[in-house]
mmCIF file of C-alpha atoms and ligand atoms in Angstrom:
data_model
loop_
_atom_site.group_PDB
_atom_site.id
_atom_site.type_symbol
_atom_site.label_atom_id
_atom_site.label_comp_id
_atom_site.label_asym_id
_atom_site.label_seq_id
_atom_site.Cartn_x
_atom_site.Cartn_y
_atom_site.Cartn_z
ATOM 1 C CA MET R 1 19.861 0.024 -0.321
ATOM 2 C CA ALA R 2 18.409 -0.198 -3.768
ATOM 3 C CA LEU R 3 15.473 1.221 -5.635
ATOM 4 C CA ARG R 4 13.017 -1.454 -6.758
ATOM 5 C CA ASP R 5 10.788 -1.352 -9.833
ATOM 6 C CA LEU R 6 7.120 -0.781 -9.051
ATOM 7 C CA SER R 7 4.482 -3.337 -9.993
ATOM 8 C CA ILE R 8 1.865 -1.438 -11.961
ATOM 9 C CA PHE R 9 -1.762 -2.588 -12.333
ATOM 10 C CA PRO R 10 -2.750 -5.083 -13.788
ATOM 11 C CA ALA R 11 0.386 -6.929 -12.552
ATOM 12 C CA PRO R 12 -0.963 -10.285 -11.203
ATOM 13 C CA VAL R 13 1.115 -10.019 -7.978
ATOM 14 C CA LEU R 14 -1.143 -7.132 -6.903
ATOM 15 C CA ARG R 15 -4.083 -9.549 -6.674
ATOM 16 C CA GLN R 16 -2.333 -12.262 -4.642
ATOM 17 C CA GLU R 17 -2.714 -12.924 -0.928
ATOM 18 C CA ALA R 18 0.723 -12.108 0.520
ATOM 19 C CA SER R 19 2.515 -14.740 2.628
ATOM 20 C CA LYS R 20 3.342 -14.141 6.275
ATOM 21 C CA VAL R 21 6.944 -13.295 7.129
ATOM 22 C CA GLU R 22 8.582 -15.947 9.302
ATOM 23 C CA ASN R 23 12.241 -14.953 9.349
ATOM 24 C CA PHE R 24 13.188 -11.611 10.856
ATOM 25 C CA ASP R 25 16.649 -11.662 9.366
ATOM 26 C CA GLU R 26 19.067 -9.565 7.301
ATOM 27 C CA GLU R 27 17.174 -10.372 4.127
ATOM 28 C CA LEU R 28 14.004 -8.870 5.612
ATOM 29 C CA HIS R 29 15.910 -5.810 6.782
ATOM 30 C CA SER R 30 17.362 -5.078 3.371
ATOM 31 C CA LEU R 31 13.932 -5.594 1.785
ATOM 32 C CA LEU R 32 12.468 -3.073 4.261
ATOM 33 C CA ASP R 33 15.258 -0.596 3.476
ATOM 34 C CA ASP R 34 14.635 -0.986 -0.265
ATOM 35 C CA MET R 35 10.899 -0.498 0.245
ATOM 36 C CA ALA R 36 11.418 2.737 2.203
ATOM 37 C CA GLU R 37 13.848 4.045 -0.394
ATOM 38 C CA SER R 38 11.442 3.188 -3.232
ATOM 39 C CA MET R 39 8.507 4.791 -1.389
ATOM 40 C CA TYR R 40 10.361 8.060 -0.758
ATOM 41 C CA PHE R 41 11.803 8.153 -4.286
ATOM 42 C CA ASN R 42 8.309 7.781 -5.797
ATOM 43 C CA LYS R 43 6.780 10.216 -3.277
ATOM 44 C CA GLY R 44 4.281 7.690 -1.951
ATOM 45 C CA LEU R 45 2.802 7.835 1.552
ATOM 46 C CA GLY R 46 3.005 4.067 1.763
ATOM 47 C CA LEU R 47 4.259 1.025 -0.103
ATOM 48 C CA ALA R 48 3.337 -2.642 0.269
ATOM 49 C CA ALA R 49 5.750 -5.436 -0.708
ATOM 50 C CA PRO R 50 3.516 -6.757 -3.548
ATOM 51 C CA GLN R 51 3.968 -3.335 -5.166
ATOM 52 C CA ILE R 52 7.619 -4.222 -5.769
ATOM 53 C CA GLY R 53 6.704 -7.747 -6.859
ATOM 54 C CA VAL R 54 7.315 -9.437 -3.497
ATOM 55 C CA SER R 55 4.284 -11.335 -2.190
ATOM 56 C CA LEU R 56 5.050 -10.967 1.516
ATOM 57 C CA SER R 57 2.983 -9.355 4.279
ATOM 58 C CA ILE R 58 5.079 -6.209 4.694
ATOM 59 C CA THR R 59 4.313 -2.518 4.330
ATOM 60 C CA VAL R 60 6.083 0.769 5.012
ATOM 61 C CA ILE R 61 4.212 4.021 5.657
ATOM 62 C CA ASP R 62 5.233 7.617 6.205
ATOM 63 C CA VAL R 63 2.433 10.168 6.048
ATOM 64 C CA GLU R 64 4.509 12.984 7.553
ATOM 65 C CA GLN R 65 7.270 13.305 4.981
ATOM 66 C CA LYS R 66 5.701 16.462 3.561
ATOM 67 C CA ASP R 67 6.420 18.244 6.841
ATOM 68 C CA GLY R 68 10.094 17.597 6.254
ATOM 69 C CA SER R 69 10.379 15.295 9.265
ATOM 70 C CA PRO R 70 10.243 11.683 8.066
ATOM 71 C CA LYS R 71 8.475 9.291 10.396
ATOM 72 C CA LEU R 72 8.797 5.829 8.924
ATOM 73 C CA ILE R 73 6.560 3.029 10.178
ATOM 74 C CA GLU R 74 7.425 -0.553 9.211
ATOM 75 C CA LEU R 75 4.708 -3.174 9.624
ATOM 76 C CA ILE R 76 5.297 -6.905 9.252
ATOM 77 C CA ASN R 77 2.296 -9.275 9.160
ATOM 78 C CA PRO R 78 -0.068 -6.409 10.082
ATOM 79 C CA LYS R 79 -3.672 -7.159 10.991
ATOM 80 C CA ILE R 80 -6.652 -4.859 11.317
ATOM 81 C CA GLU R 81 -8.201 -5.608 14.696
ATOM 82 C CA GLU R 82 -10.872 -2.911 14.859
ATOM 83 C CA LEU R 83 -12.502 -0.386 12.541
ATOM 84 C CA SER R 84 -14.693 2.510 13.667
ATOM 85 C CA ASP R 85 -18.359 2.619 12.642
ATOM 86 C CA GLU R 86 -17.803 6.233 11.725
ATOM 87 C CA GLN R 87 -16.569 6.657 8.146
ATOM 88 C CA GLU R 88 -15.126 9.471 6.092
ATOM 89 C CA GLU R 89 -14.345 10.273 2.480
ATOM 90 C CA GLN R 90 -10.927 11.326 1.248
ATOM 91 C CA GLU R 91 -8.976 11.324 -1.984
ATOM 92 C CA GLU R 92 -6.579 8.388 -2.444
ATOM 93 C CA GLY R 93 -3.960 7.482 -4.981
ATOM 94 C CA CYS R 94 -1.691 4.470 -5.309
ATOM 95 C CA LEU R 95 1.833 4.005 -6.689
ATOM 96 C CA SER R 96 0.540 1.017 -8.682
ATOM 97 C CA PHE R 97 -1.913 3.326 -10.494
ATOM 98 C CA PRO R 98 0.158 6.254 -11.797
ATOM 99 C CA GLY R 99 -1.913 9.385 -12.343
ATOM 100 C CA GLU R 100 -5.126 7.966 -10.841
ATOM 101 C CA SER R 101 -6.936 9.125 -7.727
ATOM 102 C CA GLU R 102 -10.446 8.676 -6.353
ATOM 103 C CA ILE R 103 -12.533 9.771 -3.393
ATOM 104 C CA ILE R 104 -12.823 6.687 -1.162
ATOM 105 C CA LEU R 105 -15.113 6.073 1.813
ATOM 106 C CA ARG R 106 -13.403 4.260 4.697
ATOM 107 C CA PRO R 107 -13.754 3.883 8.453
ATOM 108 C CA SER R 108 -12.256 6.947 10.179
ATOM 109 C CA ARG R 109 -10.279 5.073 12.799
ATOM 110 C CA VAL R 110 -8.409 1.797 12.874
ATOM 111 C CA LEU R 111 -6.571 -0.409 15.384
ATOM 112 C CA VAL R 112 -3.744 -2.440 13.843
ATOM 113 C CA THR R 113 -1.424 -5.036 15.357
ATOM 114 C CA ALA R 114 1.860 -5.943 13.648
ATOM 115 C CA LYS R 115 5.453 -6.979 14.198
ATOM 116 C CA ASP R 116 8.471 -4.729 13.811
ATOM 117 C CA ARG R 117 11.659 -5.700 11.966
ATOM 118 C CA THR R 118 12.964 -7.584 14.986
ATOM 119 C CA GLY R 119 9.759 -9.649 15.294
ATOM 120 C CA LYS R 120 8.418 -7.711 18.285
ATOM 121 C CA ASP R 121 4.645 -7.149 18.508
ATOM 122 C CA PHE R 122 3.250 -3.626 18.551
ATOM 123 C CA GLN R 123 -0.047 -1.881 17.909
ATOM 124 C CA ILE R 124 -1.179 1.415 16.415
ATOM 125 C CA THR R 125 -4.465 3.256 16.722
ATOM 126 C CA ALA R 126 -4.792 5.918 14.053
ATOM 127 C CA ASP R 127 -7.248 8.191 12.308
ATOM 128 C CA GLY R 128 -6.833 10.813 9.589
ATOM 129 C CA LEU R 129 -4.207 10.240 6.937
ATOM 130 C CA LEU R 130 -2.350 7.527 8.867
ATOM 131 C CA GLY R 131 -5.555 5.593 9.577
ATOM 132 C CA ARG R 132 -6.366 5.708 5.882
ATOM 133 C CA ALA R 133 -2.842 4.726 4.768
ATOM 134 C CA LEU R 134 -2.903 1.726 7.133
ATOM 135 C CA GLN R 135 -6.178 0.494 5.613
ATOM 136 C CA HIS R 136 -4.986 1.091 2.037
ATOM 137 C CA GLU R 137 -1.641 -0.691 2.541
ATOM 138 C CA ILE R 138 -3.067 -3.637 4.493
ATOM 139 C CA ASP R 139 -5.626 -4.081 1.691
ATOM 140 C CA HIS R 140 -2.661 -4.567 -0.681
ATOM 141 C CA LEU R 141 -1.472 -7.531 1.405
ATOM 142 C CA HIS R 142 -4.789 -9.262 0.695
ATOM 143 C CA GLY R 143 -4.845 -8.467 -3.018
ATOM 144 C CA VAL R 144 -7.391 -5.688 -2.495
ATOM 145 C CA LEU R 145 -6.876 -2.405 -4.381
ATOM 146 C CA PHE R 146 -8.359 1.052 -3.951
ATOM 147 C CA ILE R 147 -10.418 0.592 -7.124
ATOM 148 C CA ASP R 148 -12.333 -2.145 -5.287
ATOM 149 C CA HIS R 149 -13.836 0.568 -3.074
ATOM 150 C CA ILE R 150 -15.414 2.617 -5.887
ATOM 151 C CA SER R 151 -18.356 2.172 -8.249
ATOM 152 C CA ARG R 152 -18.145 -0.396 -10.996
ATOM 153 C CA LEU R 153 -18.318 2.362 -13.605
ATOM 154 C CA ARG R 154 -15.409 4.353 -12.116
ATOM 155 C CA ARG R 155 -13.444 1.137 -11.705
ATOM 156 C CA SER R 156 -13.873 0.075 -15.327
ATOM 157 C CA LEU R 157 -12.768 3.543 -16.510
ATOM 158 C CA ILE R 158 -9.547 3.266 -14.490
ATOM 159 C CA GLN R 159 -8.960 -0.321 -15.600
ATOM 160 C CA ARG R 160 -9.295 0.741 -19.208
ATOM 161 C CA ARG R 161 -6.821 3.622 -18.790
ATOM 162 C CA MET R 162 -4.344 1.353 -16.988
ATOM 163 C CA LYS R 163 -4.539 -1.302 -19.712
ATOM 164 C CA LYS R 164 -3.874 1.379 -22.320
ATOM 165 C CA LEU R 165 -0.872 2.566 -20.305
ATOM 166 C CA ALA R 166 0.470 -1.004 -20.088
ATOM 167 C CA ALA R 167 0.036 -1.489 -23.838
ATOM 168 C CA LYS R 168 1.858 1.775 -24.519
ATOM 169 C CA LYS R 169 4.718 0.775 -22.201
ATOM 170 C CA ALA R 170 5.045 -2.619 -23.888
ATOM 171 C CA LYS R 171 5.164 -0.885 -27.273
ATOM 172 C CA ASP R 172 7.746 1.702 -26.126
ATOM 173 C CA ALA R 173 9.916 -1.070 -24.683
ATOM 174 C CA LYS R 174 10.227 -2.754 -28.100
HETATM 175 NI NI1 NI A 201 -1.538 1.454 -3.050
#
């Protein structure tokens, strides 16, 4: 296993539509292992492959790690099949936006179908934190980011801060 570098906004890969996975092979398995390791290391509740610069339809989620009992979910080619009419607001952050968080309105409940690492189909119905993480991570696979769910004013503030951060990093790297 290996830690991967995170893609930080405005990295172009974050805005791409991720490709479907076709081969459920060793290469996929080591990518999944690296994603889980990188998610836990950075204390994220979820991580999508584009966030480590890989434009493939893969995400890992674990919303229970704070309880001390990890419960890793790996989703390959996930698809949102149903969203509840009922919505709720909750604070969200994203590993591609260090230090940023916003209150986001989303459907409360979601039904997702996906494949596991062996290529077997499964489905999850979830609400609460897991339902939210599923929506956030699957958004990533379509180039959609949490800032797309907030007002234009809030979004431009975050974009400005992130561009400043990127400029500072580029300067420090010299
Ligand atoms: Ni995110």
